[in-house]
mmCIF file of C-alpha atoms in Angstrom:
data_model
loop_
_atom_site.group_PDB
_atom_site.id
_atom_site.type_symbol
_atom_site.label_atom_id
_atom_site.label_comp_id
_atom_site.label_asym_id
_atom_site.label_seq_id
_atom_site.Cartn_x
_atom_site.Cartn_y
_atom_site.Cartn_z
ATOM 1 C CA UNK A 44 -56.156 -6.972 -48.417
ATOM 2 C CA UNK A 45 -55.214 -4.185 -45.894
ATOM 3 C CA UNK A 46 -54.307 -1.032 -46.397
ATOM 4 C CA UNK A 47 -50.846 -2.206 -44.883
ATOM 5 C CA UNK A 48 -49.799 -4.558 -47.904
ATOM 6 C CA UNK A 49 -50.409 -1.622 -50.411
ATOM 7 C CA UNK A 50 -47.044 0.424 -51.503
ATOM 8 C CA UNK A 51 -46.523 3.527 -53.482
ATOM 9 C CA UNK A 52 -44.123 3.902 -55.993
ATOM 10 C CA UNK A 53 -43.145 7.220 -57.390
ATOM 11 C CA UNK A 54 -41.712 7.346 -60.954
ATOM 12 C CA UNK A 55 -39.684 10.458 -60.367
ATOM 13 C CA UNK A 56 -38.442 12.978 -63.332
ATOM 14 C CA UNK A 57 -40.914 12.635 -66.209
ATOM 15 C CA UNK A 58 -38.508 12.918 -68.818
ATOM 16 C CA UNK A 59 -36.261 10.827 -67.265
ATOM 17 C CA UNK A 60 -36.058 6.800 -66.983
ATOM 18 C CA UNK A 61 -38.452 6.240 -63.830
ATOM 19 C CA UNK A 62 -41.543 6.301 -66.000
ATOM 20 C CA UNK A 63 -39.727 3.051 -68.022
ATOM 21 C CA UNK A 64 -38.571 1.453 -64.620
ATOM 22 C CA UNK A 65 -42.036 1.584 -63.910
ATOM 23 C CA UNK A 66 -43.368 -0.371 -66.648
ATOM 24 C CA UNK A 67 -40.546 -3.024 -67.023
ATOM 25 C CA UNK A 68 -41.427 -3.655 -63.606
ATOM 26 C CA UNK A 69 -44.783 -4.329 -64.986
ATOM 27 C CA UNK A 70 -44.034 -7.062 -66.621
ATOM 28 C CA UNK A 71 -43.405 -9.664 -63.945
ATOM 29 C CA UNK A 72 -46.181 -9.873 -60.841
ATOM 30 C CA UNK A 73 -45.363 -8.422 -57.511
ATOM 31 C CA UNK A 74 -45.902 -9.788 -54.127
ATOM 32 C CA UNK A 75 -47.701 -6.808 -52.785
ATOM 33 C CA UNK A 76 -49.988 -4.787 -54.476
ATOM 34 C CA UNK A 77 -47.625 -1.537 -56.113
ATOM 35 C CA UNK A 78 -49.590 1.819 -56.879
ATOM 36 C CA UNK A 79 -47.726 3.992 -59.170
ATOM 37 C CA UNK A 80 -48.466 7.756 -58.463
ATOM 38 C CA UNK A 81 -47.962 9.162 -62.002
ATOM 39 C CA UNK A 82 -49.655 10.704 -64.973
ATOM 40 C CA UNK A 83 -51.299 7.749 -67.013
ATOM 41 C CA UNK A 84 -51.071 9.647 -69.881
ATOM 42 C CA UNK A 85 -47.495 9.362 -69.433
ATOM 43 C CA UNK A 86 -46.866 5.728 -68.943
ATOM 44 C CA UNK A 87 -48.937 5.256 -71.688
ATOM 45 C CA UNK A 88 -46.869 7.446 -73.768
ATOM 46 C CA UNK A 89 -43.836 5.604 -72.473
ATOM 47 C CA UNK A 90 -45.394 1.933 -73.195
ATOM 48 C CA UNK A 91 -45.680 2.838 -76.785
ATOM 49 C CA UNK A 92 -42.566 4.218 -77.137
ATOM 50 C CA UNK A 93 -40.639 1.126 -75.606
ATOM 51 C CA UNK A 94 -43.511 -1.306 -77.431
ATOM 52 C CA UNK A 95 -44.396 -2.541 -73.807
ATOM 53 C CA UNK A 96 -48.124 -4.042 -73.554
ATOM 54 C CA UNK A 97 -48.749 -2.541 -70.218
ATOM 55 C CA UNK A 98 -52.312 -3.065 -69.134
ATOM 56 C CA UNK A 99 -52.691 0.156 -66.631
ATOM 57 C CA UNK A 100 -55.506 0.313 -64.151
ATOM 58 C CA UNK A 101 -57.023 3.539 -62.378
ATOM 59 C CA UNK A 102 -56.904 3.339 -58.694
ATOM 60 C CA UNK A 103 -57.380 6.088 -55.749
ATOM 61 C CA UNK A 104 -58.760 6.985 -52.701
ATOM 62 C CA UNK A 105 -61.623 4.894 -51.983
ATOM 63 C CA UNK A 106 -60.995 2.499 -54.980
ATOM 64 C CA UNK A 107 -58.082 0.920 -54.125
ATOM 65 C CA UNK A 108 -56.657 -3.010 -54.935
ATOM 66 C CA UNK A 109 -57.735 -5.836 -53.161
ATOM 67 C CA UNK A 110 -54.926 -8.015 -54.680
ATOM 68 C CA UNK A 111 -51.594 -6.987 -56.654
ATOM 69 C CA UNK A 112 -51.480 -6.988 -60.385
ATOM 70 C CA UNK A 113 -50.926 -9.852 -62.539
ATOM 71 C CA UNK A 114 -47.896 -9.734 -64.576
ATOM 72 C CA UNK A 115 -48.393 -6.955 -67.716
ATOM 73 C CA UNK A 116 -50.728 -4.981 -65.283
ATOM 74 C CA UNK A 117 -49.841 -1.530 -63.783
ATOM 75 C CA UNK A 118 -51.903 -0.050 -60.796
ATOM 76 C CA UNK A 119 -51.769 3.919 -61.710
ATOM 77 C CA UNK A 120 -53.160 6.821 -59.392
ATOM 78 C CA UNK A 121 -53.459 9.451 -61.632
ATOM 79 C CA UNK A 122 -51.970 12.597 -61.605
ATOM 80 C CA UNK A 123 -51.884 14.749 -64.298
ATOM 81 C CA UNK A 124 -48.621 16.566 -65.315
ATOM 82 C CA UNK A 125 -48.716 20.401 -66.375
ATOM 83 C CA UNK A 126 -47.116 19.774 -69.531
ATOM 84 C CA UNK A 127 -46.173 17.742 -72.699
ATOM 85 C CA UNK A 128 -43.233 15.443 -71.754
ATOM 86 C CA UNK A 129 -40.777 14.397 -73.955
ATOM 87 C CA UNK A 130 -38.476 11.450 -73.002
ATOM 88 C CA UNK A 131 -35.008 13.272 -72.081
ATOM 89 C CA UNK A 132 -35.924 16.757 -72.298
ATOM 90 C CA UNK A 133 -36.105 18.205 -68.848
ATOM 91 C CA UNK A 134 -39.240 20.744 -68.464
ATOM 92 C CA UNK A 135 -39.372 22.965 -65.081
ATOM 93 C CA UNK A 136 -43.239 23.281 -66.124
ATOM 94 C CA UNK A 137 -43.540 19.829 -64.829
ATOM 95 C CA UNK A 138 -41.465 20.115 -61.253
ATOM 96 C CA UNK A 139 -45.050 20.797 -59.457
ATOM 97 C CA UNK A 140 -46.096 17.413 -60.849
ATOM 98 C CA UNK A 141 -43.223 15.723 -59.720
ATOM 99 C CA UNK A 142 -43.775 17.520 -55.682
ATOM 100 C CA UNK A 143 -47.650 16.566 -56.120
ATOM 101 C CA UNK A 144 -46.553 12.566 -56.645
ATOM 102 C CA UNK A 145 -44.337 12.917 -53.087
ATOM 103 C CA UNK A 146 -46.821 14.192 -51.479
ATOM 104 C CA UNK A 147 -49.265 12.112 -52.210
ATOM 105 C CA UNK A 148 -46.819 8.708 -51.521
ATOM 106 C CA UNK A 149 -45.620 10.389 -48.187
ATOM 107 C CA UNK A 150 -49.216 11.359 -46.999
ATOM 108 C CA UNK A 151 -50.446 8.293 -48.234
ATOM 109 C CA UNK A 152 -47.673 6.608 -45.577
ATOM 110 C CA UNK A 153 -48.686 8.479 -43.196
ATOM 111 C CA UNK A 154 -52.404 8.066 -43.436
ATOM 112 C CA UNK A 155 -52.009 4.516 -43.008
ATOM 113 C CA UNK A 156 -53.003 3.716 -46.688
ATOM 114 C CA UNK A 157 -49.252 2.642 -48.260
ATOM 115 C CA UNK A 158 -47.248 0.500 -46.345
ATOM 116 C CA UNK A 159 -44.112 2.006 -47.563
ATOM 117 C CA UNK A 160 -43.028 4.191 -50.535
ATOM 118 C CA UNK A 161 -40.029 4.003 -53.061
ATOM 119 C CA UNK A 162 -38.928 6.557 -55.386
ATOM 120 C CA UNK A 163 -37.883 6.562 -58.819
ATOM 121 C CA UNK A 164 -34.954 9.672 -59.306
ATOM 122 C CA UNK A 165 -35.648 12.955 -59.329
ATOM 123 C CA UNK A 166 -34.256 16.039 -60.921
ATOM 124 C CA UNK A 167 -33.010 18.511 -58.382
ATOM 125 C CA UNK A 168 -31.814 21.095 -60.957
ATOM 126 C CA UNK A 169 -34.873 21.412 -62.921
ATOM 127 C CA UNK A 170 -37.263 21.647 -59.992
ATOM 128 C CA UNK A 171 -35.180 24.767 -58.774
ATOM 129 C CA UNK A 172 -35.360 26.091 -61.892
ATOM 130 C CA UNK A 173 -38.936 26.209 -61.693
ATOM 131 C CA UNK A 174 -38.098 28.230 -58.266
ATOM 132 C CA UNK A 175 -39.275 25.901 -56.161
ATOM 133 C CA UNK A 176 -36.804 25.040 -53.365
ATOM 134 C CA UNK A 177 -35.378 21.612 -53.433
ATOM 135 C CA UNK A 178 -32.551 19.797 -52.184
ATOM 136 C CA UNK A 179 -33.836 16.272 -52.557
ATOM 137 C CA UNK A 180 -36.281 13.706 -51.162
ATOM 138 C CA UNK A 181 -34.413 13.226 -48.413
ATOM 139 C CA UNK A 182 -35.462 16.396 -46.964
ATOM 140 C CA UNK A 183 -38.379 17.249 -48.761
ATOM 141 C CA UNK A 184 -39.991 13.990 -47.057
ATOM 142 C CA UNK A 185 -38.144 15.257 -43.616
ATOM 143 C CA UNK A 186 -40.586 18.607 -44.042
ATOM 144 C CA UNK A 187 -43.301 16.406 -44.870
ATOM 145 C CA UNK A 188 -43.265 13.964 -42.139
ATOM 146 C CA UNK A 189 -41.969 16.418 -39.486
ATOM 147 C CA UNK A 190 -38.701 14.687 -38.831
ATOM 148 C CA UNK A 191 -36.247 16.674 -37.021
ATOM 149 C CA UNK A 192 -33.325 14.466 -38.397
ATOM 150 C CA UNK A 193 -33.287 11.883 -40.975
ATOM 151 C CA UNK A 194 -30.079 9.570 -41.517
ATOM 152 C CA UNK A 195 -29.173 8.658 -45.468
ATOM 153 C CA UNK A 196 -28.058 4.644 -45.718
ATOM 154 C CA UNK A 197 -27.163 2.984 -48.552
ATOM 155 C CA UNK A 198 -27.155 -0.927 -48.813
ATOM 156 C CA UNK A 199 -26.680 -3.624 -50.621
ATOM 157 C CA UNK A 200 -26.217 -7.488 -50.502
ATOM 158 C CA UNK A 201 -23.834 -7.968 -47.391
ATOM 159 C CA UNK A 202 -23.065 -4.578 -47.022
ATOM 160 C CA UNK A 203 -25.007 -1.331 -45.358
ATOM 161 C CA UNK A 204 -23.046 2.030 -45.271
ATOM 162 C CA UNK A 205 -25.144 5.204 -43.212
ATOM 163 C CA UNK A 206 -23.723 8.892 -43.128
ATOM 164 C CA UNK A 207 -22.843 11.311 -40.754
ATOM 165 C CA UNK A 208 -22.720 13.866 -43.101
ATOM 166 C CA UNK A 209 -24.067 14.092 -46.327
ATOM 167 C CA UNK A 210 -23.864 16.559 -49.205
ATOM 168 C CA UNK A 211 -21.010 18.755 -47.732
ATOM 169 C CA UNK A 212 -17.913 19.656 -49.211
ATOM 170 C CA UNK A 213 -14.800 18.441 -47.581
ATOM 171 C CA UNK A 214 -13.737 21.618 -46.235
ATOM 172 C CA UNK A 215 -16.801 22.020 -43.746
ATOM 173 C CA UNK A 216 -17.203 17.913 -43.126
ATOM 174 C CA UNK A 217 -14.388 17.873 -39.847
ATOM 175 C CA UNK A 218 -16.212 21.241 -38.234
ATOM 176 C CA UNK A 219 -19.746 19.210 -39.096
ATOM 177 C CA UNK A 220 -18.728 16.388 -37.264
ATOM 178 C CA UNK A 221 -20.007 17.564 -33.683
ATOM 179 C CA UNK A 222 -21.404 15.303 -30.773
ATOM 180 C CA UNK A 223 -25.002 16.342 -31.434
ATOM 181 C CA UNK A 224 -24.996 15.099 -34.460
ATOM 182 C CA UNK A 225 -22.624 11.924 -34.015
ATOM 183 C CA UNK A 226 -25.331 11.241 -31.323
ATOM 184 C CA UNK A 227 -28.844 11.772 -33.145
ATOM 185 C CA UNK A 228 -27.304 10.244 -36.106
ATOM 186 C CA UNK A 229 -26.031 6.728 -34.377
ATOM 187 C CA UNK A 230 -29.431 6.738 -32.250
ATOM 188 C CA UNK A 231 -31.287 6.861 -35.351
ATOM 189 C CA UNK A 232 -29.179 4.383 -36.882
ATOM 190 C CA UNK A 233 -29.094 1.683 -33.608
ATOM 191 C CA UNK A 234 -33.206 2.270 -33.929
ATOM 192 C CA UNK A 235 -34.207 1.676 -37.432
ATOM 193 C CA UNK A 236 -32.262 -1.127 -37.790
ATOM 194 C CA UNK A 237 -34.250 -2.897 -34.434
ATOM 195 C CA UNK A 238 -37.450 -1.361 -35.705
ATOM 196 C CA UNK A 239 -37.380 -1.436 -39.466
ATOM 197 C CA UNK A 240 -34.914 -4.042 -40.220
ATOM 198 C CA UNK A 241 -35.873 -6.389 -37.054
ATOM 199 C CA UNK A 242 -32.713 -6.852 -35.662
ATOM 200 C CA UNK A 243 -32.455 -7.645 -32.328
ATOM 201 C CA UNK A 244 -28.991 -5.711 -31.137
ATOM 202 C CA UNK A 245 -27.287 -4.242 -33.923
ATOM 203 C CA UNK A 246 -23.540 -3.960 -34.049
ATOM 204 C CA UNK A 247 -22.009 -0.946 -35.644
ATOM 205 C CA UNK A 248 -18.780 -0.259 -37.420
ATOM 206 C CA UNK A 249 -17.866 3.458 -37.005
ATOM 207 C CA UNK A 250 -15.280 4.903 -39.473
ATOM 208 C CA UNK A 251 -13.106 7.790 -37.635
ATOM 209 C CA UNK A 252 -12.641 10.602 -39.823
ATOM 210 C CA UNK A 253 -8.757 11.101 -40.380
ATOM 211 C CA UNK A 254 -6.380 8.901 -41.920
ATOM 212 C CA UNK A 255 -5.592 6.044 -39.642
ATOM 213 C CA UNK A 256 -8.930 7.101 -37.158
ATOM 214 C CA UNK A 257 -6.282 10.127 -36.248
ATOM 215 C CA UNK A 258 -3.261 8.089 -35.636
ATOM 216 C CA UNK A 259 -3.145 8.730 -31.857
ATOM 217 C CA UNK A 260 -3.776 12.267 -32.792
ATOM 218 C CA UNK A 261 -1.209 12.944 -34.817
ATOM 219 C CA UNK A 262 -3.391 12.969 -38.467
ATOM 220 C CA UNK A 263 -6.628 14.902 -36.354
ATOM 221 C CA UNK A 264 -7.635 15.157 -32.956
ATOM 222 C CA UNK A 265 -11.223 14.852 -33.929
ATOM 223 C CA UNK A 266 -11.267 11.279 -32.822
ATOM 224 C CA UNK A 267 -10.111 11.603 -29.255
ATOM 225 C CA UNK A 268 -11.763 15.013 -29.189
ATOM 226 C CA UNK A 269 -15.734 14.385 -30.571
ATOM 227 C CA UNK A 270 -15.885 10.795 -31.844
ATOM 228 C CA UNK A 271 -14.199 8.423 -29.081
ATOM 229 C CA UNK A 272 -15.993 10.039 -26.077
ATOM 230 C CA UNK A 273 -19.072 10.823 -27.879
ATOM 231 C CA UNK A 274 -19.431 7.050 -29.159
ATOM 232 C CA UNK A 275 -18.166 5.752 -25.353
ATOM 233 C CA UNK A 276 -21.600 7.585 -23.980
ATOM 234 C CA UNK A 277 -23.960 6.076 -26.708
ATOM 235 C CA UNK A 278 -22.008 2.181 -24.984
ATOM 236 C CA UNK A 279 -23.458 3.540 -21.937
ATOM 237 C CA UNK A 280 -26.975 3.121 -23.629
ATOM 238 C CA UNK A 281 -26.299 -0.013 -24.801
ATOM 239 C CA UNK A 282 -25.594 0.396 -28.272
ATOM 240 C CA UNK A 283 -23.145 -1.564 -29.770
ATOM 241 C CA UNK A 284 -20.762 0.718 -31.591
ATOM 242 C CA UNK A 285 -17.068 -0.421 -32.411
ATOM 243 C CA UNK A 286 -14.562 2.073 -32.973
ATOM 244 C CA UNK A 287 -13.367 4.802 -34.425
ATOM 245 C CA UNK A 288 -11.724 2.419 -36.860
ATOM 246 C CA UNK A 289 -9.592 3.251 -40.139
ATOM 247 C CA UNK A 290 -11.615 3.404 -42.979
ATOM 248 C CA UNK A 291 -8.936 2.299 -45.314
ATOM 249 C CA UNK A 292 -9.080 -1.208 -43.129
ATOM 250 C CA UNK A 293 -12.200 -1.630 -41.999
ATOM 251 C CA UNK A 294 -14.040 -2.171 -45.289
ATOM 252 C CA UNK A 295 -12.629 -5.824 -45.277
ATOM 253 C CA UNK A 296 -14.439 -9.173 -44.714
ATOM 254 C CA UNK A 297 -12.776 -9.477 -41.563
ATOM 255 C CA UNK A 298 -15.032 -6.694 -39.980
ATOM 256 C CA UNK A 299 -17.845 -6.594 -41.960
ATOM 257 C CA UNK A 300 -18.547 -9.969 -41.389
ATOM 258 C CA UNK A 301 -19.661 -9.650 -38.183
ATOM 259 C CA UNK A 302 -21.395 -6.059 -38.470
ATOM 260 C CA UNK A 303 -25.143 -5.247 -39.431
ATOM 261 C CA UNK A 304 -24.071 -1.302 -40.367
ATOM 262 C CA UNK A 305 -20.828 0.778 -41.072
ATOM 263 C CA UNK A 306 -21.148 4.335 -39.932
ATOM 264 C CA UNK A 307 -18.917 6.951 -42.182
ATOM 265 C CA UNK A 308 -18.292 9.951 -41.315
ATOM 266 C CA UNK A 309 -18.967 11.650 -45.396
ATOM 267 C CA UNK A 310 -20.210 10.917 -48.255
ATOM 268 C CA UNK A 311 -17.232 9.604 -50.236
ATOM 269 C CA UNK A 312 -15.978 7.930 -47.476
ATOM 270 C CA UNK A 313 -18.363 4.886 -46.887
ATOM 271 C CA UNK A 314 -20.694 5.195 -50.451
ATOM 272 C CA UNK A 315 -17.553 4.322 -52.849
ATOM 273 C CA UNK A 316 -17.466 0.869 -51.255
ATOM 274 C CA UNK A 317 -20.689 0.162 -51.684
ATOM 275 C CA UNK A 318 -21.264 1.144 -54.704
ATOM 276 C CA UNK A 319 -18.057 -1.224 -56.208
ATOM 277 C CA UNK A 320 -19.633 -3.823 -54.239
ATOM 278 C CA UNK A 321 -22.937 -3.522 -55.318
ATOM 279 C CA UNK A 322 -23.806 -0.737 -58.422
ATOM 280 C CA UNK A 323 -27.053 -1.647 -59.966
ATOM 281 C CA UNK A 324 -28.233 -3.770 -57.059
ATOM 282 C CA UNK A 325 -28.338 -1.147 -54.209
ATOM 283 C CA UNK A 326 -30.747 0.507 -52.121
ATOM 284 C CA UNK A 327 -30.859 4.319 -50.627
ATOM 285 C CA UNK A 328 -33.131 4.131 -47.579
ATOM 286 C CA UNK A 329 -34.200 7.167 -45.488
ATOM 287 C CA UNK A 330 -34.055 6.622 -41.530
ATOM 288 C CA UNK A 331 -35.299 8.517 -38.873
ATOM 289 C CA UNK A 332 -38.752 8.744 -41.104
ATOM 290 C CA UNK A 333 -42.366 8.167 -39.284
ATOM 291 C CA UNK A 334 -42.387 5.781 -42.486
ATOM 292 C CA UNK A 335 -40.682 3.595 -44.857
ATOM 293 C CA UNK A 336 -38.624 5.390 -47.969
ATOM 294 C CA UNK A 337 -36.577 3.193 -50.029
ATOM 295 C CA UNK A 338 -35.036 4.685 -53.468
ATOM 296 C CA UNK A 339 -32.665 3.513 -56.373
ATOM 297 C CA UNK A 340 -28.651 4.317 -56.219
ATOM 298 C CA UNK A 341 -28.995 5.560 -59.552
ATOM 299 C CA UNK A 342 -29.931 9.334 -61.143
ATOM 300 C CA UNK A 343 -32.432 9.732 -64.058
ATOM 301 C CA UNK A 344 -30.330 8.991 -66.610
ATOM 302 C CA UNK A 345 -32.173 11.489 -69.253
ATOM 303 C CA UNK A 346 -29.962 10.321 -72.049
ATOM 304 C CA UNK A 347 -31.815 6.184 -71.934
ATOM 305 C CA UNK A 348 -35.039 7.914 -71.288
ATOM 306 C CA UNK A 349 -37.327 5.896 -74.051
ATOM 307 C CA UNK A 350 -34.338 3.773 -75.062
ATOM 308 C CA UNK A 351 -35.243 0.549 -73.782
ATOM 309 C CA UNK A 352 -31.583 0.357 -72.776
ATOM 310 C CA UNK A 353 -31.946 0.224 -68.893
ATOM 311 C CA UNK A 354 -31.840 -2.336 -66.059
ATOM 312 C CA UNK A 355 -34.625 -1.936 -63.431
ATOM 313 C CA UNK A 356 -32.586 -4.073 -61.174
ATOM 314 C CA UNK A 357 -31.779 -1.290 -58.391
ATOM 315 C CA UNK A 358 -35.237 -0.257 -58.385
ATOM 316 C CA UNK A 359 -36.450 -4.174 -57.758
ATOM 317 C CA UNK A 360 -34.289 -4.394 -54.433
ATOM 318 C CA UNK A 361 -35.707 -1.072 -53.771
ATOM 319 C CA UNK A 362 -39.379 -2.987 -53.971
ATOM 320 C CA UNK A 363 -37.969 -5.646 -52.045
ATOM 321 C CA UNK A 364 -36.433 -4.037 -49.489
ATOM 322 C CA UNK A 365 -39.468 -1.907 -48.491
ATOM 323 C CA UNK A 366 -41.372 -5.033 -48.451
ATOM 324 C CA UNK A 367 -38.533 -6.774 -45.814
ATOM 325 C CA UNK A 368 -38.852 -3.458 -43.680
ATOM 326 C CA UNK A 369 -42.657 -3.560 -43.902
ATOM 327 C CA UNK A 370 -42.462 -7.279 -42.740
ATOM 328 C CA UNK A 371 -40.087 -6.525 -40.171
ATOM 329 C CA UNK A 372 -41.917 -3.808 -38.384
ATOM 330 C CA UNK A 373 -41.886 -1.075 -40.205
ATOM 331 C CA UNK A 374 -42.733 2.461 -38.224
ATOM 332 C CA UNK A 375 -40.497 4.806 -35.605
#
């Protein structure tokens, strides 16, 4: 086996339910060989607790796989947490752990030894508390890798939904919506789907930003203004964007039928869809990466931590969309 078919998986905040995703994943055999970074002492914890028979095996550096685990196996690089965990009881002791396991999935991408990595949710809150500066993977991995800009998109079956803007509230969204960005964000976009997602000449849906894509301009002149000319340059480089187009109307199988990506403008404009569509069985990739990043649509539900009351099902077509992208190319 190469170093290629091997991919990381991160089990995100201890005391939250990534540790279980992790081992009901377990139980059924994967296609490619999955390392989880995480303390073993943990999963082990968490095995008894949910009266899984999880057989975990040490790998690292130097020892890793040749072949993936059989079903009721668990490949585990070890790293050790700072403190006791207890399943739903958030601990900013352990925030250092949970930095240490990204960093060693991202430079494990990036030193050619994972294929891909996928994450298992993290706690924002708690690692700030511990005074560490966080505002998710998203751009914890953009520091890491070096990325100047990095493009959120969610997806799901039939339907993938990437942001202009992300985590902004409404007030500053119109004044964020600037050619520069509207440019890097649609190039990024245009590439990763040729690159990661082999597709030959992807067609775009772009939402405009106003009621009605501006109504002619009189709901917003921020289509005729930024979006229309900016998008009519980015033609001129042969990508295929269509629009500005109301959102309201072009969210129907009419459109999306023949699109590969809808570009929103914000965050509650495009990921509402989506997730009605396809809650529990979504993906949150990271574009614009030297390296594949696929994540679950879901938060780490401390109150099922140790419950045995979860569904693993987002984090399974995060698994198997890293291994599509990995098949399909891959790299920036």
């Amino acid at each position: 086996m190469t170093a290629q078919q091997l991919f990381a998986l991160t089990p995100g905040e201890p005391a939250g339910i990534g540790p279980d995703l992790c081992l009901l994943l377990a139980r059924q055999a994967q296609p490619h060989a999955l390392i989880a970074i995480a303390s073993r002492e943990l999963l082990a914890e968490r095995a008894n607790c949910l009266n899984l028979d999880i057989r975990l095996i040490t790998v690292g550096p130097g020892n890793w796989p040749s072949a993936p685990a059989a079903a009721g196996s668990l490949f585990v690089w070890d790293t050790p947490l700072t403190a006791a965990v207890q399943p739903g009881q958030l601990d900013p002791a352990n925030a250092a752990y949970v930095l240490e396991t990204l960093t060693r999935a991202g430079q494990g991408c990036l030193d050619g030894h994972f294929a891909g990595m996928i994450t298992a949710p993290v706690h924002k809150g708690v690692i700030n508390q511990a005074g560490i500066a966080f505002s998710g993977h998203t751009e914890f991995l953009a520091e890491l890798t070096h990325s100047e800009q990095v493009v959120m998109m969610l997806a799901t079956h039939g339907l993938r939904v990437a942001l202009v803007t992300t985590h902004l509230p409404l007030k500053d969204v119109a004044a964020a919506i600037t050619a520069e960005r509207l440019t890097r964000v649609s190039r990024i976009l245009d590439h990763d789907l040729r690159s990661k997602f082999g597709i030959a000449r992807p067609r775009i849906l772009v939402c405009g930003l106003n009621p009605h894509a501006g109504e002619g301009g009189h709901l917003g002149r921020e289509e005729i203004e930024v979006i229309e000319p900016t998008l009519e340059l980015l033609r001129g480089e042969g990508i295929d964007l269509v629009g500005p187009l109301p959102a309201d109307t072009l969210f129907t199988p009419k459109h999306l039928e023949h699109c590969d990506a809808v570009l929103a403008m914000y965050h509650d404009q495009g990921l509402p869809v989506l997730k009605y569509k396809g809650f529990g069985a979504a993906v949150n990739i990271t574009l614009g990466l030297p390296i594949i990043r696929t994540s679950v649509d879901h938060g780490t539900a401390l109150d099922l931590a140790g419950s045995g009351r979860i569904d693993s099902g987002s984090l399974q077509v995060a698994l198997d969309t890293a291994y599509q992208m990995a098949a399909a190319g891959g790299k920036r």
